[in-house]
Amino acid sequence: METSLLKRPRPEMRWGILILLALGLMISFVDRTSMSAALADHHFVGLFGLSHIERGWLGSAVFWSYGLLQLPMGWLVDRYGVKWPYAICFALWCLAAASTGLVDTLSSLILVRLMIGAAEAVVVPATYRYLANNFDETQKGTALGIYSIGGKMGPALGAPIAAWLIGSYSWKWMFIVTGLAGLVWLLPWLRMLNNDYPTATELAQAKRRAASVPLSNLLASPVVWGGLITNFCYSYFAFYCMTWMPAYLVEQRGLSLKDSGLYTFFSFVGIAIVAALAGWAADRLIARGYDAVKVRKCFIATGFIGGTTVLLGAYAPTAQMALMWNVVSLSLLGLVTANNLALVKLTLIPKQAVGLNTGLQQVATSLAGGVSASLSGWLLHIGHSYTLPMLAIVVFLVLGATSTVVLLQRKWAPKINDALPETLDAPVTVHESGRLT
């Protein structure tokens, strides 16, 4: 363990690397959600002859491969570190995103999107492995709030940029430019992060540590299942906004493609700001001695209920009111973001299993992306408006609030198998203050 500790970045570098991780997440979302702008472009839709259902398939493709590889990526970073798995996958998805502008059939579009999802599967498990190693409980909400800004600024910036590139040039150049531009991120990543690829001895120790909380222990924990539900319900709404909001604003509210990108920007800026502030506020309450689990659960449940105001936008009589409720509902969901991430991926999870559990939780997240894009397309097809897709969002948000209250309890956290002290990190105990020992 002493060797691995020496490999960690200097303490003062943690926050700089956290910002870099947030930028990596932002780039992944730009490349993942750039398709939403193309799906709102009538030239793109007409060229490929896409129906509503086929638009849903295309919008969801990236999430299926993304979800399929979450567990393998969690297993990978628990054993082989963060730096090199992330760097290799990052380069692969940027190149795949750029190549989207070179294909000319629906099947090839879907194939490229599957490739992007597969490579991006490393992002979240690698990040949570890094956070588990470098931030304690009173810093996790703040760290995750900062990190989550990247996930919101990706679609916030990606939507107007993609719309501008399509309007000024073409959908082909939009994919090429946004894909290749992200490669610049690799330069500071390779320079700033110390090499954490394990030696043979460290690898053997990592395998033994990971074995102390196997997948069976995770699947036996109500906390893990509660996290799967809350991550699915949260992500269902977020991914609906990423994949269908531009089309909704153009088709039902009469905005231009560029204006739809601008209002999408405001919605995701709102959730990013609220997420950062809510994570920081929860950390401050925990630092003052309040129970970490109770504090984070209050923020999560409030955010889920606040998000149901999206339905007011569906029935709003004017475009201005509809746009206001779009921004308000998604912003209120930001109360969930950092606190849910901290609770179900770090606070209630033994450190040895952070990567594996994060991969498992991301399966629910990516499944939500696939289901949201596809189900919304089907509901739009049968209802001929976006009211049914928004009703589905409300159902999932209420389910998320219920799961938070009922299942996320400390007594149901995953169990750690007995092991020799010299082969494992010290077990992680979550005290009521939220501090780890």
mmCIF file of C-alpha atoms in Angstrom, residues 126-394:
data_model
loop_
_atom_site.group_PDB
_atom_site.id
_atom_site.type_symbol
_atom_site.label_atom_id
_atom_site.label_comp_id
_atom_site.label_asym_id
_atom_site.label_seq_id
_atom_site.Cartn_x
_atom_site.Cartn_y
_atom_site.Cartn_z
ATOM 1 C CA ALA A 126 -12.373 5.606 -13.400
ATOM 2 C CA THR A 127 -13.486 8.900 -11.870
ATOM 3 C CA TYR A 128 -15.055 7.302 -8.806
ATOM 4 C CA ARG A 129 -12.001 5.159 -8.253
ATOM 5 C CA TYR A 130 -9.927 8.350 -8.228
ATOM 6 C CA LEU A 131 -12.347 10.162 -5.891
ATOM 7 C CA ALA A 132 -12.474 7.231 -3.465
ATOM 8 C CA ASN A 133 -8.695 7.278 -3.212
ATOM 9 C CA ASN A 134 -8.293 11.031 -2.772
ATOM 10 C CA PHE A 135 -11.352 12.677 -1.103
ATOM 11 C CA ASP A 136 -12.986 12.089 2.287
ATOM 12 C CA GLU A 137 -16.703 12.304 3.168
ATOM 13 C CA THR A 138 -16.748 16.033 3.971
ATOM 14 C CA GLN A 139 -15.294 16.758 0.512
ATOM 15 C CA LYS A 140 -17.204 14.266 -1.637
ATOM 16 C CA GLY A 141 -20.314 16.359 -2.209
ATOM 17 C CA THR A 142 -18.256 19.371 -3.252
ATOM 18 C CA ALA A 143 -15.994 17.233 -5.439
ATOM 19 C CA LEU A 144 -18.946 15.512 -7.092
ATOM 20 C CA GLY A 145 -20.746 18.820 -7.519
ATOM 21 C CA ILE A 146 -17.739 20.183 -9.414
ATOM 22 C CA TYR A 147 -17.383 16.959 -11.380
ATOM 23 C CA SER A 148 -21.072 16.853 -12.292
ATOM 24 C CA ILE A 149 -20.803 20.317 -13.828
ATOM 25 C CA GLY A 150 -18.917 18.625 -16.641
ATOM 26 C CA GLY A 151 -21.840 16.286 -17.292
ATOM 27 C CA LYS A 152 -24.261 19.201 -17.491
ATOM 28 C CA MET A 153 -22.039 21.603 -19.412
ATOM 29 C CA GLY A 154 -21.475 18.915 -22.051
ATOM 30 C CA PRO A 155 -25.044 19.091 -23.377
ATOM 31 C CA ALA A 156 -25.342 22.752 -22.339
ATOM 32 C CA LEU A 157 -22.446 23.802 -24.568
ATOM 33 C CA GLY A 158 -22.697 20.927 -27.019
ATOM 34 C CA ALA A 159 -26.275 21.721 -28.073
ATOM 35 C CA PRO A 160 -25.724 25.347 -29.214
ATOM 36 C CA ILE A 161 -22.284 24.580 -30.661
ATOM 37 C CA ALA A 162 -23.626 21.603 -32.604
ATOM 38 C CA ALA A 163 -26.617 23.649 -33.801
ATOM 39 C CA TRP A 164 -24.304 26.467 -34.942
ATOM 40 C CA LEU A 165 -21.978 24.078 -36.772
ATOM 41 C CA ILE A 166 -24.913 22.399 -38.516
ATOM 42 C CA GLY A 167 -26.435 25.756 -39.482
ATOM 43 C CA SER A 168 -23.138 27.271 -40.619
ATOM 44 C CA TYR A 169 -21.603 24.211 -42.263
ATOM 45 C CA SER A 170 -23.292 20.795 -42.115
ATOM 46 C CA TRP A 171 -24.073 17.901 -39.812
ATOM 47 C CA LYS A 172 -21.013 16.091 -41.191
ATOM 48 C CA TRP A 173 -18.625 18.857 -40.147
ATOM 49 C CA MET A 174 -20.360 19.128 -36.783
ATOM 50 C CA PHE A 175 -19.437 15.534 -35.920
ATOM 51 C CA ILE A 176 -15.897 15.820 -37.289
ATOM 52 C CA VAL A 177 -15.075 19.066 -35.466
ATOM 53 C CA THR A 178 -16.603 18.156 -32.088
ATOM 54 C CA GLY A 179 -14.962 14.716 -32.191
ATOM 55 C CA LEU A 180 -11.420 15.781 -33.041
ATOM 56 C CA ALA A 181 -11.397 18.887 -30.823
ATOM 57 C CA GLY A 182 -11.661 16.750 -27.695
ATOM 58 C CA LEU A 183 -8.293 15.091 -28.311
ATOM 59 C CA VAL A 184 -6.561 18.206 -26.916
ATOM 60 C CA TRP A 185 -7.647 17.047 -23.419
ATOM 61 C CA LEU A 186 -5.169 14.167 -23.543
ATOM 62 C CA LEU A 187 -2.151 16.495 -23.269
ATOM 63 C CA PRO A 188 -2.761 17.766 -19.685
ATOM 64 C CA TRP A 189 -4.142 14.355 -18.635
ATOM 65 C CA LEU A 190 -0.926 12.560 -19.512
ATOM 66 C CA ARG A 191 1.197 15.284 -17.878
ATOM 67 C CA MET A 192 -0.762 15.902 -14.666
ATOM 68 C CA LEU A 193 -1.740 12.428 -13.514
ATOM 69 C CA ASN A 194 0.930 10.212 -11.986
ATOM 70 C CA ASN A 195 1.246 6.709 -13.347
ATOM 71 C CA ASP A 196 -0.927 4.396 -11.234
ATOM 72 C CA TYR A 197 -0.453 1.237 -13.265
ATOM 73 C CA PRO A 198 0.269 -1.408 -10.591
ATOM 74 C CA THR A 199 3.341 -3.552 -10.170
ATOM 75 C CA ALA A 200 2.870 -7.315 -9.996
ATOM 76 C CA THR A 201 2.776 -7.158 -6.179
ATOM 77 C CA GLU A 202 0.295 -4.274 -6.151
ATOM 78 C CA LEU A 203 -1.876 -6.034 -8.698
ATOM 79 C CA ALA A 204 -2.062 -9.120 -6.489
ATOM 80 C CA GLN A 205 -3.024 -6.922 -3.517
ATOM 81 C CA ALA A 206 -5.663 -5.106 -5.585
ATOM 82 C CA LYS A 207 -7.203 -8.409 -6.636
ATOM 83 C CA ARG A 208 -7.410 -9.564 -3.012
ATOM 84 C CA ARG A 209 -8.937 -6.262 -1.901
ATOM 85 C CA ALA A 210 -11.540 -6.382 -4.657
ATOM 86 C CA ALA A 211 -12.371 -9.998 -3.806
ATOM 87 C CA SER A 212 -13.393 -8.977 -0.273
ATOM 88 C CA VAL A 213 -16.555 -7.341 -1.686
ATOM 89 C CA PRO A 214 -17.570 -9.533 -4.635
ATOM 90 C CA LEU A 215 -20.432 -8.832 -6.995
ATOM 91 C CA SER A 216 -22.658 -11.211 -5.017
ATOM 92 C CA ASN A 217 -22.312 -8.981 -1.926
ATOM 93 C CA LEU A 218 -23.294 -5.942 -3.959
ATOM 94 C CA LEU A 219 -26.322 -7.656 -5.453
ATOM 95 C CA ALA A 220 -27.451 -8.781 -1.975
ATOM 96 C CA SER A 221 -27.517 -5.169 -0.704
ATOM 97 C CA PRO A 222 -30.770 -3.138 -0.748
ATOM 98 C CA VAL A 223 -28.584 -0.023 -0.883
ATOM 99 C CA VAL A 224 -27.154 -1.114 -4.222
ATOM 100 C CA TRP A 225 -30.627 -1.840 -5.595
ATOM 101 C CA GLY A 226 -31.851 1.483 -4.274
ATOM 102 C CA GLY A 227 -28.979 3.151 -6.071
ATOM 103 C CA LEU A 228 -29.826 1.331 -9.284
ATOM 104 C CA ILE A 229 -33.368 2.686 -9.074
ATOM 105 C CA THR A 230 -32.393 6.266 -8.195
ATOM 106 C CA ASN A 231 -29.720 6.379 -10.904
ATOM 107 C CA PHE A 232 -32.170 5.043 -13.486
ATOM 108 C CA CYS A 233 -34.912 7.521 -12.522
ATOM 109 C CA TYR A 234 -32.563 10.517 -12.394
ATOM 110 C CA SER A 235 -30.900 9.601 -15.680
ATOM 111 C CA TYR A 236 -34.200 8.936 -17.451
ATOM 112 C CA PHE A 237 -35.113 12.623 -17.120
ATOM 113 C CA ALA A 238 -31.596 13.915 -17.818
ATOM 114 C CA PHE A 239 -31.163 11.801 -20.944
ATOM 115 C CA TYR A 240 -34.631 12.692 -22.209
ATOM 116 C CA CYS A 241 -33.505 16.324 -22.109
ATOM 117 C CA MET A 242 -30.260 15.466 -23.888
ATOM 118 C CA THR A 243 -31.821 13.410 -26.668
ATOM 119 C CA TRP A 244 -35.300 14.903 -27.182
ATOM 120 C CA MET A 245 -35.362 18.448 -25.814
ATOM 121 C CA PRO A 246 -34.031 20.129 -29.005
ATOM 122 C CA ALA A 247 -36.590 18.263 -31.128
ATOM 123 C CA TYR A 248 -39.392 19.114 -28.655
ATOM 124 C CA LEU A 249 -38.535 22.810 -28.748
ATOM 125 C CA VAL A 250 -38.415 22.840 -32.558
ATOM 126 C CA GLU A 251 -41.406 20.615 -33.316
ATOM 127 C CA GLN A 252 -43.899 21.450 -30.562
ATOM 128 C CA ARG A 253 -42.872 24.914 -29.400
ATOM 129 C CA GLY A 254 -41.859 26.370 -32.781
ATOM 130 C CA LEU A 255 -38.288 27.423 -31.997
ATOM 131 C CA SER A 256 -35.513 27.462 -34.566
ATOM 132 C CA LEU A 257 -32.730 24.899 -34.223
ATOM 133 C CA LYS A 258 -30.313 27.567 -32.968
ATOM 134 C CA ASP A 259 -32.806 28.888 -30.404
ATOM 135 C CA SER A 260 -33.491 25.352 -29.196
ATOM 136 C CA GLY A 261 -29.772 24.936 -28.561
ATOM 137 C CA LEU A 262 -29.740 28.160 -26.547
ATOM 138 C CA TYR A 263 -32.628 27.099 -24.294
ATOM 139 C CA THR A 264 -31.098 23.650 -23.855
ATOM 140 C CA PHE A 265 -27.965 25.490 -22.699
ATOM 141 C CA PHE A 266 -29.909 27.408 -20.025
ATOM 142 C CA SER A 267 -31.556 24.226 -18.734
ATOM 143 C CA PHE A 268 -28.269 22.394 -18.266
ATOM 144 C CA VAL A 269 -26.483 25.407 -16.825
ATOM 145 C CA GLY A 270 -29.258 25.539 -14.231
ATOM 146 C CA ILE A 271 -28.834 21.929 -13.159
ATOM 147 C CA ALA A 272 -25.033 22.324 -13.105
ATOM 148 C CA ILE A 273 -25.170 25.321 -10.761
ATOM 149 C CA VAL A 274 -27.717 23.747 -8.435
ATOM 150 C CA ALA A 275 -25.786 20.453 -8.378
ATOM 151 C CA ALA A 276 -22.565 22.182 -7.322
ATOM 152 C CA LEU A 277 -24.269 24.284 -4.650
ATOM 153 C CA ALA A 278 -26.282 21.339 -3.290
ATOM 154 C CA GLY A 279 -23.172 19.168 -2.995
ATOM 155 C CA TRP A 280 -21.308 21.948 -1.194
ATOM 156 C CA ALA A 281 -24.237 22.676 1.146
ATOM 157 C CA ALA A 282 -24.582 19.012 2.096
ATOM 158 C CA ASP A 283 -20.848 18.801 2.824
ATOM 159 C CA ARG A 284 -21.068 21.806 5.128
ATOM 160 C CA LEU A 285 -23.963 20.250 7.076
ATOM 161 C CA ILE A 286 -22.077 16.948 7.378
ATOM 162 C CA ALA A 287 -18.933 18.753 8.547
ATOM 163 C CA ARG A 288 -21.017 20.294 11.336
ATOM 164 C CA GLY A 289 -21.919 16.832 12.603
ATOM 165 C CA TYR A 290 -25.204 16.066 10.856
ATOM 166 C CA ASP A 291 -25.778 12.498 9.696
ATOM 167 C CA ALA A 292 -24.321 12.113 6.200
ATOM 168 C CA VAL A 293 -26.938 9.658 4.967
ATOM 169 C CA LYS A 294 -29.912 11.667 6.235
ATOM 170 C CA VAL A 295 -28.566 14.936 4.848
ATOM 171 C CA ARG A 296 -27.958 13.558 1.377
ATOM 172 C CA LYS A 297 -31.306 11.717 1.337
ATOM 173 C CA CYS A 298 -33.161 14.965 2.079
ATOM 174 C CA PHE A 299 -31.516 16.699 -0.853
ATOM 175 C CA ILE A 300 -32.177 13.738 -3.161
ATOM 176 C CA ALA A 301 -35.877 13.320 -2.327
ATOM 177 C CA THR A 302 -36.494 17.071 -2.615
ATOM 178 C CA GLY A 303 -34.810 17.177 -6.011
ATOM 179 C CA PHE A 304 -36.845 14.282 -7.386
ATOM 180 C CA ILE A 305 -40.121 15.875 -6.334
ATOM 181 C CA GLY A 306 -39.020 19.274 -7.634
ATOM 182 C CA GLY A 307 -38.252 17.742 -11.027
ATOM 183 C CA THR A 308 -41.891 16.715 -11.498
ATOM 184 C CA THR A 309 -42.636 20.351 -12.382
ATOM 185 C CA VAL A 310 -41.588 19.337 -15.913
ATOM 186 C CA LEU A 311 -45.227 18.309 -16.385
ATOM 187 C CA LEU A 312 -46.303 21.937 -15.955
ATOM 188 C CA GLY A 313 -44.293 22.688 -19.087
ATOM 189 C CA ALA A 314 -46.216 20.079 -21.070
ATOM 190 C CA TYR A 315 -49.514 21.825 -20.297
ATOM 191 C CA ALA A 316 -48.198 25.407 -20.456
ATOM 192 C CA PRO A 317 -50.325 27.561 -22.798
ATOM 193 C CA THR A 318 -47.379 29.589 -24.140
ATOM 194 C CA ALA A 319 -43.885 28.738 -25.346
ATOM 195 C CA GLN A 320 -42.381 31.136 -22.794
ATOM 196 C CA MET A 321 -44.029 29.347 -19.864
ATOM 197 C CA ALA A 322 -43.049 25.958 -21.257
ATOM 198 C CA LEU A 323 -39.433 27.069 -21.556
ATOM 199 C CA MET A 324 -39.486 28.413 -17.993
ATOM 200 C CA TRP A 325 -40.700 25.092 -16.564
ATOM 201 C CA ASN A 326 -38.119 23.204 -18.640
ATOM 202 C CA VAL A 327 -35.365 25.225 -17.001
ATOM 203 C CA VAL A 328 -36.893 25.119 -13.494
ATOM 204 C CA SER A 329 -37.607 21.381 -13.437
ATOM 205 C CA LEU A 330 -34.182 20.335 -14.699
ATOM 206 C CA SER A 331 -32.486 22.821 -12.358
ATOM 207 C CA LEU A 332 -34.327 21.412 -9.334
ATOM 208 C CA LEU A 333 -33.153 17.945 -10.337
ATOM 209 C CA GLY A 334 -29.679 19.283 -9.558
ATOM 210 C CA LEU A 335 -30.466 18.808 -5.844
ATOM 211 C CA VAL A 336 -30.218 15.086 -6.580
ATOM 212 C CA THR A 337 -27.046 15.045 -8.680
ATOM 213 C CA ALA A 338 -24.009 15.231 -6.389
ATOM 214 C CA ASN A 339 -25.728 13.894 -3.284
ATOM 215 C CA ASN A 340 -27.078 10.790 -4.990
ATOM 216 C CA LEU A 341 -23.694 10.137 -6.586
ATOM 217 C CA ALA A 342 -21.937 10.477 -3.232
ATOM 218 C CA LEU A 343 -24.434 8.355 -1.315
ATOM 219 C CA VAL A 344 -24.848 5.343 -3.603
ATOM 220 C CA LYS A 345 -21.358 5.240 -5.118
ATOM 221 C CA LEU A 346 -19.091 6.321 -2.241
ATOM 222 C CA THR A 347 -20.660 6.980 1.188
ATOM 223 C CA LEU A 348 -22.483 3.645 1.597
ATOM 224 C CA ILE A 349 -20.052 1.548 -0.439
ATOM 225 C CA PRO A 350 -16.868 -0.142 0.884
ATOM 226 C CA LYS A 351 -13.800 1.439 -0.688
ATOM 227 C CA GLN A 352 -12.618 -1.894 -2.077
ATOM 228 C CA ALA A 353 -15.685 -2.142 -4.317
ATOM 229 C CA VAL A 354 -16.034 1.450 -5.541
ATOM 230 C CA GLY A 355 -15.038 0.696 -9.130
ATOM 231 C CA LEU A 356 -17.160 -2.450 -9.423
ATOM 232 C CA ASN A 357 -20.192 -0.833 -7.784
ATOM 233 C CA THR A 358 -19.840 2.267 -9.922
ATOM 234 C CA GLY A 359 -19.791 0.077 -13.009
ATOM 235 C CA LEU A 360 -22.927 -1.676 -11.769
ATOM 236 C CA GLN A 361 -24.669 1.621 -11.033
ATOM 237 C CA GLN A 362 -23.722 2.931 -14.459
ATOM 238 C CA VAL A 363 -25.521 -0.013 -16.028
ATOM 239 C CA ALA A 364 -28.739 1.501 -14.655
ATOM 240 C CA THR A 365 -27.687 4.945 -15.858
ATOM 241 C CA SER A 366 -26.982 3.785 -19.398
ATOM 242 C CA LEU A 367 -30.109 1.625 -19.439
ATOM 243 C CA ALA A 368 -32.055 4.768 -18.579
ATOM 244 C CA GLY A 369 -30.493 6.520 -21.560
ATOM 245 C CA GLY A 370 -31.509 3.734 -23.918
ATOM 246 C CA VAL A 371 -35.008 3.364 -22.484
ATOM 247 C CA SER A 372 -35.592 7.122 -22.324
ATOM 248 C CA ALA A 373 -34.632 7.750 -25.948
ATOM 249 C CA SER A 374 -36.533 4.715 -27.266
ATOM 250 C CA LEU A 375 -39.624 4.909 -25.046
ATOM 251 C CA SER A 376 -39.989 8.642 -25.639
ATOM 252 C CA GLY A 377 -39.876 8.047 -29.387
ATOM 253 C CA TRP A 378 -42.579 5.374 -29.121
ATOM 254 C CA LEU A 379 -44.768 7.521 -26.845
ATOM 255 C CA LEU A 380 -44.363 10.419 -29.256
ATOM 256 C CA HIS A 381 -45.398 8.127 -32.112
ATOM 257 C CA ILE A 382 -48.614 6.971 -30.429
ATOM 258 C CA GLY A 383 -49.537 10.267 -28.762
ATOM 259 C CA HIS A 384 -48.464 12.688 -31.519
ATOM 260 C CA SER A 385 -47.183 15.125 -28.861
ATOM 261 C CA TYR A 386 -44.609 15.288 -26.086
ATOM 262 C CA THR A 387 -47.161 15.117 -23.241
ATOM 263 C CA LEU A 388 -46.933 11.313 -22.826
ATOM 264 C CA PRO A 389 -43.099 11.345 -22.740
ATOM 265 C CA MET A 390 -43.243 13.970 -19.976
ATOM 266 C CA LEU A 391 -45.842 11.976 -18.011
ATOM 267 C CA ALA A 392 -43.438 9.030 -18.089
ATOM 268 C CA ILE A 393 -40.721 11.271 -16.631
ATOM 269 C CA VAL A 394 -42.945 12.179 -13.673
#
